[in-house]
């Protein structure tokens, strides 16, 4: 059986893989992430921090869940909005998801740390499925394969926050379930690969978590501005805003993630690794 830490990391894997292809929600009247709510005592902030630190493990203990995602990416006055729906097995990190964007539905599976995607109208060498070996990409980019699929390092958030970084900011229902919402400011430098990540997203990463009575994540929202390489005639790096909202429901659901037939799969791992190096 995998460790609780590995299972919690699988949550981040699902979130990031979805947002890589895939918007955020939350009003302007919400407290600024990382700022204590008015009247919140030091003891209250400590309890809030403990709740956030334990959320990933408690969610992973459910073994699996259905999952939805809403992601919005914007740059240079243009934006792309996508929606994803599927399920994740926290035990082994396998998942299935259908991502809808631009009127197209992309089928995506993760099996044994290998990502498979099927994009309507796209083929490589006459094969409809594209394959990316996530562990191999990590090794080629000098990263730890054990942290694959978790660039924001969801499971590592627990180590990247202290009592001044978390505040309880209200309660509301998510998919009909009562939750408590927490605003979090993550110190990027404390995350794995933090130095390079800090150059891309800045010093802090704002996040919101909605936890149910069992301390499990029902909704997670991450908003970030990423510096991307310049394109075309521009010499300045582009600013890309990304807002990702992930919701978990139906804990304990069955997840059936299988690799497509080998004859229908084209391996694009090296291309993906090369693109990653160019963008880093």
Short mmCIF file of C-alpha atoms in Angstrom, two decimals:
data_model
loop_
_atom_site.label_atom_id
_atom_site.label_comp_id
_atom_site.label_asym_id
_atom_site.label_seq_id
_atom_site.Cartn_x
_atom_site.Cartn_y
_atom_site.Cartn_z
CA UNK A 1 0.00 0.00 0.00
CA UNK A 2 1.31 3.47 -0.82
CA UNK A 3 2.09 5.94 1.95
CA UNK A 4 -0.40 8.63 2.92
CA UNK A 5 2.07 11.20 1.55
CA UNK A 6 2.14 9.53 -1.86
CA UNK A 7 -1.65 9.29 -1.92
CA UNK A 8 -1.99 12.96 -1.02
CA UNK A 9 0.40 13.83 -3.84
CA UNK A 10 -1.96 12.07 -6.23
CA UNK A 11 -4.50 14.79 -5.49
CA UNK A 12 -2.08 17.40 -6.78
CA UNK A 13 -1.34 15.23 -9.80
CA UNK A 14 -4.99 15.32 -10.84
CA UNK A 15 -5.28 19.05 -10.28
CA UNK A 16 -2.23 20.01 -12.29
CA UNK A 17 -2.74 17.61 -15.18
CA UNK A 18 -6.24 18.94 -15.61
CA UNK A 19 -5.13 22.56 -15.54
CA UNK A 20 -2.35 21.88 -18.05
CA UNK A 21 -5.00 21.47 -20.74
CA UNK A 22 -7.85 23.19 -19.25
CA UNK A 23 -12.05 29.21 -14.10
CA UNK A 24 -11.72 30.24 -11.24
CA UNK A 25 -14.48 31.51 -8.99
CA UNK A 26 -14.59 33.69 -5.93
CA UNK A 27 -15.74 37.23 -5.39
CA UNK A 28 -13.80 40.44 -4.82
CA UNK A 29 -15.31 40.77 -1.37
CA UNK A 30 -13.40 37.78 -0.02
CA UNK A 31 -10.59 38.32 2.52
CA UNK A 32 -7.11 38.58 1.05
CA UNK A 33 -5.40 35.20 1.15
CA UNK A 34 -3.10 34.83 4.13
CA UNK A 35 -4.60 37.75 6.09
CA UNK A 36 -6.33 36.78 9.35
CA UNK A 37 -10.08 37.38 9.34
CA UNK A 38 -11.20 40.21 11.58
CA UNK A 39 -11.33 39.10 15.19
CA UNK A 40 -9.63 35.76 14.56
CA UNK A 41 -7.51 34.84 17.55
CA UNK A 42 -4.01 33.37 17.46
CA UNK A 43 -5.49 30.07 18.65
CA UNK A 44 -8.06 30.19 15.89
CA UNK A 45 -5.39 30.76 13.27
CA UNK A 46 -3.44 27.81 14.65
CA UNK A 47 -6.50 25.57 14.35
CA UNK A 48 -7.05 26.79 10.80
CA UNK A 49 -3.46 25.97 9.89
CA UNK A 50 -3.77 22.48 11.37
CA UNK A 51 -6.96 21.90 9.37
CA UNK A 52 -5.28 22.91 6.11
CA UNK A 53 -2.15 20.89 6.83
CA UNK A 54 -4.18 17.75 7.43
CA UNK A 55 -6.61 18.20 4.53
CA UNK A 56 -4.64 16.33 1.87
CA UNK A 57 -4.05 13.26 4.00
CA UNK A 58 -7.67 13.16 5.14
CA UNK A 59 -8.89 13.48 1.56
CA UNK A 60 -6.53 10.73 0.39
CA UNK A 61 -7.84 8.39 3.08
CA UNK A 62 -11.08 8.23 1.07
CA UNK A 63 -9.07 6.26 -1.56
CA UNK A 64 -10.89 7.78 -4.55
CA UNK A 65 -13.37 10.43 -5.63
CA UNK A 66 -15.20 11.93 -8.56
CA UNK A 67 -13.64 15.18 -9.69
CA UNK A 68 -14.59 18.28 -11.67
CA UNK A 69 -12.37 21.14 -12.79
CA UNK A 70 -12.89 24.63 -14.12
CA UNK A 71 -9.86 26.46 -15.46
CA UNK A 72 -9.41 29.83 -17.09
CA UNK A 73 -6.14 30.92 -18.66
CA UNK A 74 -5.70 34.43 -19.99
CA UNK A 75 -2.92 36.31 -21.77
CA UNK A 76 -2.64 39.41 -23.96
CA UNK A 77 -6.34 40.16 -23.71
CA UNK A 78 -7.44 36.66 -24.68
CA UNK A 79 -8.71 33.85 -22.49
CA UNK A 80 -9.50 30.16 -22.72
CA UNK A 81 -12.00 28.45 -20.46
CA UNK A 82 -12.17 24.70 -20.00
CA UNK A 83 -14.13 22.20 -17.94
CA UNK A 84 -13.11 18.74 -16.85
CA UNK A 85 -15.01 15.86 -15.32
CA UNK A 86 -13.74 12.47 -14.19
CA UNK A 87 -12.47 10.43 -11.26
CA UNK A 88 -9.18 9.84 -9.42
CA UNK A 89 -7.79 6.92 -7.47
CA UNK A 90 -5.71 8.37 -4.64
CA UNK A 91 -4.16 4.97 -3.96
CA UNK A 92 -2.16 4.75 -7.21
CA UNK A 93 -2.73 8.16 -8.83
CA UNK A 94 -4.63 6.74 -11.82
CA UNK A 95 -7.40 8.92 -13.19
CA UNK A 96 -9.85 9.41 -16.02
CA UNK A 97 -11.12 12.74 -17.27
CA UNK A 98 -12.94 14.36 -20.16
CA UNK A 99 -11.84 17.94 -20.76
CA UNK A 100 -14.04 20.23 -22.84
CA UNK A 101 -12.54 23.35 -24.39
CA UNK A 102 -13.19 25.27 -27.58
CA UNK A 103 -16.05 22.96 -28.49
CA UNK A 104 -13.83 19.88 -28.38
CA UNK A 105 -13.84 17.09 -25.81
CA UNK A 106 -10.39 15.71 -24.98
CA UNK A 107 -10.25 12.27 -23.39
CA UNK A 108 -7.49 11.91 -20.83
CA UNK A 109 -6.23 9.02 -18.73
CA UNK A 110 -3.36 8.64 -16.29
CA UNK A 111 -2.22 5.04 -15.76
CA UNK A 112 0.95 4.15 -13.82
CA UNK A 113 2.25 7.73 -14.16
CA UNK A 114 1.75 7.74 -17.90
CA UNK A 115 -0.54 10.37 -19.40
CA UNK A 116 -2.68 9.44 -22.40
CA UNK A 117 -4.68 12.01 -24.37
CA UNK A 118 -7.02 11.69 -27.31
CA UNK A 119 -7.82 14.94 -29.11
CA UNK A 120 -10.58 14.88 -31.75
CA UNK A 121 -9.19 15.38 -35.24
CA UNK A 122 -5.56 14.99 -34.18
CA UNK A 123 -3.36 11.98 -34.86
CA UNK A 124 0.33 11.22 -34.86
CA UNK A 125 1.62 8.52 -37.18
CA UNK A 126 -2.00 7.55 -37.77
CA UNK A 127 -2.59 6.92 -34.06
CA UNK A 128 -5.34 8.75 -32.12
CA UNK A 129 -3.78 8.55 -28.62
CA UNK A 130 -0.75 10.57 -27.47
CA UNK A 131 1.38 9.20 -24.63
CA UNK A 132 3.64 11.08 -22.22
CA UNK A 133 5.68 9.18 -19.64
CA UNK A 134 5.52 11.65 -16.76
CA UNK A 135 8.34 10.05 -14.77
CA UNK A 136 10.65 10.15 -17.79
CA UNK A 137 9.84 13.82 -18.41
CA UNK A 138 10.69 14.59 -14.80
CA UNK A 139 14.04 12.85 -15.00
CA UNK A 140 14.96 14.58 -18.27
CA UNK A 141 14.14 17.95 -16.70
CA UNK A 142 16.12 17.19 -13.57
CA UNK A 143 13.08 16.83 -11.32
CA UNK A 144 12.18 14.15 -8.82
CA UNK A 145 9.96 11.53 -10.52
CA UNK A 146 8.33 10.92 -7.16
CA UNK A 147 6.83 14.40 -7.31
CA UNK A 148 5.48 14.04 -10.82
CA UNK A 149 2.33 15.87 -11.78
CA UNK A 150 2.47 18.14 -8.74
CA UNK A 151 4.30 21.33 -9.84
CA UNK A 152 2.39 23.40 -7.33
CA UNK A 153 3.10 20.50 -4.94
CA UNK A 154 -0.33 20.29 -3.36
CA UNK A 155 0.79 17.75 -0.76
CA UNK A 156 3.76 19.97 0.08
CA UNK A 157 1.56 22.95 0.93
CA UNK A 158 1.40 21.67 4.49
CA UNK A 159 5.11 22.38 4.89
CA UNK A 160 4.96 25.73 3.10
CA UNK A 161 2.56 27.51 5.47
CA UNK A 162 2.54 28.73 9.05
CA UNK A 163 -0.11 30.26 11.29
CA UNK A 164 0.22 33.68 9.64
CA UNK A 165 -0.51 32.20 6.21
CA UNK A 166 -3.97 30.71 6.89
CA UNK A 167 -7.26 32.25 7.90
CA UNK A 168 -10.78 30.90 8.22
CA UNK A 169 -12.96 33.03 5.97
CA UNK A 170 -16.49 31.72 6.21
CA UNK A 171 -18.71 28.74 5.55
CA UNK A 172 -20.83 27.69 2.59
CA UNK A 173 -22.17 24.65 0.79
CA UNK A 174 -20.25 22.97 -2.00
CA UNK A 175 -22.31 20.53 -4.09
CA UNK A 176 -24.84 20.48 -1.26
CA UNK A 177 -22.27 19.72 1.45
CA UNK A 178 -21.52 22.14 4.27
CA UNK A 179 -17.91 23.35 4.27
CA UNK A 180 -15.58 25.81 5.95
CA UNK A 181 -13.48 27.98 3.67
CA UNK A 182 -9.85 28.84 4.35
CA UNK A 183 -7.72 31.45 2.62
CA UNK A 184 -4.08 30.44 2.30
CA UNK A 185 -0.91 32.20 1.16
CA UNK A 186 1.74 29.63 0.22
CA UNK A 187 5.41 30.57 0.47
CA UNK A 188 6.63 29.39 -2.94
CA UNK A 189 10.26 29.20 -1.82
CA UNK A 190 9.32 26.38 0.60
CA UNK A 191 7.90 24.21 -2.17
CA UNK A 192 10.00 21.59 -4.02
CA UNK A 193 11.72 23.38 -6.89
CA UNK A 194 10.73 26.62 -5.23
CA UNK A 195 13.52 28.80 -6.62
CA UNK A 196 12.59 28.16 -10.23
CA UNK A 197 8.88 28.22 -9.43
CA UNK A 198 9.29 31.57 -7.67
CA UNK A 199 10.76 33.07 -10.84
CA UNK A 200 7.65 31.93 -12.69
CA UNK A 201 4.81 32.70 -10.25
CA UNK A 202 6.21 35.12 -7.69
CA UNK A 203 6.88 34.89 -3.94
CA UNK A 204 3.48 33.65 -2.81
CA UNK A 205 0.73 31.50 -4.24
CA UNK A 206 -2.84 32.35 -3.16
CA UNK A 207 -5.07 29.36 -2.56
CA UNK A 208 -8.51 28.69 -1.08
CA UNK A 209 -9.71 25.42 0.39
CA UNK A 210 -13.24 24.36 1.28
CA UNK A 211 -13.17 21.51 3.85
CA UNK A 212 -16.08 19.37 4.97
CA UNK A 213 -16.83 18.17 8.52
CA UNK A 214 -14.35 15.29 8.04
CA UNK A 215 -11.56 17.70 7.07
CA UNK A 216 -11.58 16.56 3.43
CA UNK A 217 -11.15 18.87 0.48
CA UNK A 218 -14.40 19.55 -1.32
CA UNK A 219 -13.09 22.45 -3.37
CA UNK A 220 -9.66 23.89 -4.05
CA UNK A 221 -8.98 27.14 -5.89
CA UNK A 222 -5.55 28.29 -7.03
CA UNK A 223 -4.95 31.61 -8.80
CA UNK A 224 -1.55 32.41 -10.25
CA UNK A 225 0.19 34.66 -12.73
CA UNK A 226 2.89 32.82 -14.65
CA UNK A 227 5.76 34.34 -16.59
CA UNK A 228 6.02 32.58 -19.94
CA UNK A 229 8.72 32.97 -22.62
CA UNK A 230 8.23 35.76 -25.11
CA UNK A 231 6.60 34.86 -28.42
CA UNK A 232 6.83 36.34 -31.90
CA UNK A 233 8.42 39.76 -32.11
CA UNK A 234 7.98 40.42 -28.40
CA UNK A 235 11.14 40.42 -26.30
CA UNK A 236 9.35 40.64 -22.95
CA UNK A 237 8.00 37.54 -21.18
CA UNK A 238 4.26 37.08 -21.36
CA UNK A 239 2.08 37.19 -18.27
CA UNK A 240 -0.40 34.32 -18.18
CA UNK A 241 -3.10 34.28 -15.52
CA UNK A 242 -4.43 30.86 -14.54
CA UNK A 243 -7.31 30.17 -12.18
CA UNK A 244 -8.10 26.55 -11.35
CA UNK A 245 -11.03 25.30 -9.31
CA UNK A 246 -11.19 21.60 -8.45
CA UNK A 247 -14.06 19.88 -6.65
CA UNK A 248 -14.20 16.37 -5.16
CA UNK A 249 -17.43 14.44 -4.59
CA UNK A 250 -18.60 10.83 -4.24
CA UNK A 251 -15.61 9.67 -2.19
CA UNK A 252 -14.91 5.95 -2.57
CA UNK A 253 -16.18 5.80 -6.14
CA UNK A 254 -14.86 3.12 -8.52
CA UNK A 255 -12.16 4.33 -10.91
CA UNK A 256 -11.48 2.33 -14.06
CA UNK A 257 -8.41 3.76 -15.78
CA UNK A 258 -6.86 1.56 -18.45
CA UNK A 259 -4.16 2.29 -20.99
CA UNK A 260 -5.39 2.41 -24.61
CA UNK A 261 -4.35 -0.45 -26.94
CA UNK A 262 -0.64 -0.11 -27.75
CA UNK A 263 -1.33 -0.04 -31.47
CA UNK A 264 -3.37 3.16 -31.04
CA UNK A 265 -0.74 5.06 -29.05
CA UNK A 266 2.06 7.39 -30.25
CA UNK A 267 4.77 8.25 -27.72
CA UNK A 268 5.43 12.03 -27.56
CA UNK A 269 7.38 11.97 -24.29
CA UNK A 270 10.58 13.40 -25.78
CA UNK A 271 8.68 16.26 -27.41
CA UNK A 272 7.00 17.11 -24.12
CA UNK A 273 10.31 17.04 -22.26
CA UNK A 274 11.92 19.26 -24.90
CA UNK A 275 9.12 21.82 -24.70
CA UNK A 276 9.42 21.82 -20.92
CA UNK A 277 13.14 22.60 -21.10
CA UNK A 278 12.54 25.50 -23.50
CA UNK A 279 9.96 27.02 -21.16
CA UNK A 280 12.07 26.68 -18.03
#
